[in-house]
Amino acid sequence: MAEPEGSIGAKTVVRGTLKGTGAVKVSGQLEGRVEIDDAFEVNSEAQVDAEVHAKSVRLEGCCRGSVHAQRLILGAGGFMAGEAVVEEFQVEEGARWGGRLRMKLDLPSGVESA
């Protein structure tokens, strides 16, 4: 993940819409909507209940809702419940997933989607 330009501290609760440019790291609690044009990271102690739109997302903590990103990494201690719409998806050993995954794929010429 890129060096965060913004962060939400461990004892902070944010409700509403978080919009911005640059990487953001969450250690606290966030509820609502996230629109970040860079990396979005959820630390192991963090809880996010939101619709997340970011270039890349790394989940080490808990995320409920939806993730829309080019890349989603579900870290070893991460938990995701909801839907993810991504181009790349990586799950580390020990991660927990409960939900729906939709991947954006460029199919080879002559191959049709099901």
XYZ file of N, CA and C in Angstrom, residues 11-100:
270
model
N -9.264 5.315 18.161
C -10.351 5.728 19.052
C -11.337 6.663 18.369
N -11.307 6.680 17.042
C -12.150 7.590 16.267
C -13.272 6.831 15.573
N -14.482 7.429 15.589
C -15.636 6.889 14.883
C -16.062 7.915 13.845
N -16.164 7.491 12.596
C -16.582 8.375 11.509
C -17.853 7.807 10.899
N -18.889 8.660 10.770
C -20.146 8.268 10.118
C -20.418 9.271 9.008
N -20.685 8.741 7.804
C -20.953 9.622 6.675
C -20.145 9.205 5.469
N -19.789 10.191 4.644
C -19.028 9.934 3.422
C -17.603 10.430 3.583
N -16.662 9.555 3.278
C -15.244 9.906 3.290
C -14.791 9.968 1.847
N -14.445 11.176 1.373
C -13.987 11.382 -0.005
C -12.598 11.976 0.024
N -11.777 11.565 -0.942
C -10.474 12.190 -0.984
C -9.545 11.615 -2.026
N -8.384 12.257 -2.101
C -7.303 11.787 -2.960
C -6.175 11.357 -2.039
N -5.450 10.378 -2.453
C -4.363 9.874 -1.632
C -4.802 8.694 -0.791
N -3.822 7.940 -0.322
C -4.065 6.724 0.453
C -4.609 7.053 1.841
N -5.497 6.176 2.335
C -6.108 6.349 3.656
C -6.004 5.044 4.426
N -5.661 5.164 5.714
C -5.546 4.012 6.605
C -6.542 4.180 7.749
N -7.336 3.125 8.013
C -8.338 3.173 9.070
C -7.916 2.242 10.203
N -7.859 2.809 11.404
C -7.591 2.013 12.597
C -8.792 2.028 13.535
N -9.737 2.915 13.292
C -10.919 3.061 14.131
C -12.150 2.452 13.498
N -13.254 3.174 13.602
C -14.538 2.691 13.093
C -15.061 3.661 12.044
N -15.557 3.114 10.929
C -16.087 3.937 9.856
C -17.401 3.342 9.372
N -18.428 4.180 9.265
C -19.735 3.747 8.769
C -20.187 4.713 7.690
N -20.619 4.195 6.543
C -21.132 5.064 5.490
C -20.630 4.707 4.116
N -19.898 5.642 3.516
C -19.422 5.480 2.135
C -17.993 6.012 2.051
N -17.173 5.325 1.253
C -15.783 5.717 1.054
C -15.538 5.883 -0.433
N -14.978 7.033 -0.823
C -14.598 7.294 -2.215
C -13.173 7.835 -2.207
N -12.207 6.941 -2.445
C -10.785 7.281 -2.407
C -10.172 6.905 -3.751
N -9.363 7.796 -4.313
C -8.775 7.497 -5.625
C -7.445 6.750 -5.536
N -7.112 6.279 -4.349
C -5.838 5.604 -4.127
C -6.095 4.379 -3.245
N -5.140 4.016 -2.422
C -5.239 2.832 -1.575
C -6.052 3.118 -0.307
N -6.810 2.104 0.120
C -7.610 2.172 1.339
C -7.264 0.943 2.163
N -6.776 1.151 3.382
C -6.339 0.040 4.231
C -7.128 0.029 5.529
N -7.587 -1.161 5.911
C -8.324 -1.362 7.155
C -7.432 -2.188 8.080
N -6.948 -1.559 9.165
C -6.062 -2.233 10.114
C -6.779 -3.339 10.877
N -6.017 -4.171 11.559
C -6.570 -5.335 12.252
C -7.577 -4.980 13.336
N -7.449 -3.840 13.977
C -8.385 -3.454 15.033
C -9.565 -2.630 14.509
N -9.590 -2.341 13.232
C -10.610 -1.465 12.644
C -11.887 -2.206 12.267
N -12.983 -1.435 12.230
C -14.269 -1.948 11.766
C -14.831 -0.968 10.752
N -15.142 -1.478 9.570
C -15.713 -0.655 8.505
C -17.038 -1.277 8.085
N -18.076 -0.456 8.095
C -19.404 -0.873 7.639
C -19.787 0.149 6.574
N -19.444 -0.146 5.315
C -19.546 0.888 4.288
C -19.561 0.322 2.879
N -19.905 1.200 1.951
C -19.706 0.965 0.528
C -18.388 1.632 0.192
N -17.400 0.839 -0.199
C -16.044 1.334 -0.409
C -15.717 1.350 -1.895
N -15.272 2.497 -2.385
C -14.779 2.660 -3.753
C -13.354 3.191 -3.647
N -12.379 2.394 -4.095
C -10.982 2.801 -4.022
C -10.197 2.091 -5.120
N -9.006 2.596 -5.392
C -8.153 1.949 -6.393
C -7.740 0.563 -5.905
N -7.285 0.489 -4.649
C -6.937 -0.799 -4.057
C -7.389 -0.801 -2.604
N -7.712 -1.999 -2.102
C -8.190 -2.147 -0.727
C -7.441 -3.307 -0.091
N -6.944 -3.079 1.120
C -6.322 -4.143 1.923
C -7.081 -4.221 3.235
N -7.631 -5.411 3.517
C -8.411 -5.621 4.735
C -7.647 -6.525 5.686
N -7.245 -5.966 6.814
C -6.648 -6.736 7.903
C -7.654 -6.835 9.037
N -8.647 -5.939 9.042
C -9.689 -5.906 10.059
C -11.005 -6.380 9.490
N -12.092 -5.838 10.011
C -13.442 -6.273 9.654
C -14.098 -5.279 8.699
N -14.669 -5.784 7.626
C -15.394 -4.944 6.673
C -16.715 -5.612 6.327
N -17.798 -4.862 6.530
C -19.134 -5.311 6.127
C -19.652 -4.301 5.127
N -20.230 -4.795 4.040
C -20.750 -3.890 3.017
C -20.295 -4.323 1.647
N -19.798 -3.361 0.867
C -19.332 -3.687 -0.480
C -18.013 -2.990 -0.759
N -17.214 -3.646 -1.597
C -15.924 -3.107 -2.014
C -15.896 -3.105 -3.532
N -15.571 -1.956 -4.105
C -15.408 -1.791 -5.549
C -13.994 -1.267 -5.752
N -13.123 -2.097 -6.332
C -11.719 -1.711 -6.467
C -11.066 -2.483 -7.603
N -9.921 -1.972 -8.055
C -9.135 -2.742 -9.018
C -8.569 -3.974 -8.319
N -8.106 -3.785 -7.057
C -7.455 -4.875 -6.345
C -7.955 -4.937 -4.906
N -8.276 -6.150 -4.442
C -8.671 -6.392 -3.062
C -7.767 -7.458 -2.478
N -7.140 -7.127 -1.348
C -6.325 -8.097 -0.615
C -6.991 -8.315 0.730
N -7.358 -9.558 0.997
C -7.941 -9.931 2.273
C -6.815 -10.537 3.100
N -6.308 -9.738 4.040
C -5.151 -10.133 4.833
C -5.441 -11.273 5.790
N -4.382 -11.820 6.387
C -4.464 -13.004 7.236
C -5.480 -12.867 8.366
N -5.642 -11.696 8.936
C -6.612 -11.502 10.016
C -7.877 -10.826 9.556
N -8.019 -10.638 8.261
C -9.150 -9.891 7.721
C -10.446 -10.674 7.665
N -11.558 -9.929 7.710
C -12.886 -10.515 7.607
C -13.713 -9.631 6.692
N -14.337 -10.230 5.700
C -15.189 -9.499 4.763
C -16.535 -10.180 4.679
N -17.600 -9.403 4.889
C -18.969 -9.896 4.724
C -19.676 -8.928 3.804
N -20.061 -9.389 2.633
C -20.721 -8.514 1.680
C -20.375 -8.871 0.262
N -20.219 -7.847 -0.555
C -19.946 -8.052 -1.978
C -18.681 -7.317 -2.377
N -17.904 -7.945 -3.244
C -16.724 -7.313 -3.810
C -16.805 -7.378 -5.325
N -16.532 -6.251 -5.964
C -16.461 -6.169 -7.426
C -15.048 -5.685 -7.728
N -14.210 -6.587 -8.231
C -12.791 -6.295 -8.375
C -12.224 -6.894 -9.659
N -11.023 -6.451 -10.001
C -10.282 -7.048 -11.112
C -9.290 -8.086 -10.595
N -8.716 -7.839 -9.409
C -7.761 -8.760 -8.796
C -8.201 -9.034 -7.373
N -8.061 -10.299 -6.943
C -8.486 -10.696 -5.605
C -7.441 -11.624 -5.015
N -6.966 -11.295 -3.822
C -5.955 -12.110 -3.152
C -6.418 -12.383 -1.723
N -6.346 -13.655 -1.315
C -6.734 -14.041 0.037
C -5.529 -14.690 0.711
N -5.158 -14.154 1.876
C -4.060 -14.727 2.634
C -4.594 -15.776 3.606
N -3.761 -16.734 3.949
C -4.153 -17.788 4.876
C -4.616 -17.179 6.200
N -5.759 -17.649 6.674
C -6.307 -17.148 7.931
C -7.392 -16.103 7.742
N -7.554 -15.604 6.532
C -8.601 -14.618 6.246
C -9.956 -15.316 6.220
N -11.022 -14.542 6.485
C -12.375 -15.096 6.446
C -13.229 -14.276 5.485
N -13.979 -14.996 4.671
C -14.797 -14.370 3.623
C -16.213 -14.907 3.704
N -17.190 -14.026 3.627
C -18.583 -14.439 3.554
C -19.313 -13.463 2.652
N -19.615 -13.871 1.461
C -20.279 -12.945 0.565
C -20.177 -13.350 -0.879
N -20.251 -12.350 -1.705
C -20.301 -12.545 -3.155
C -19.094 -11.845 -3.789
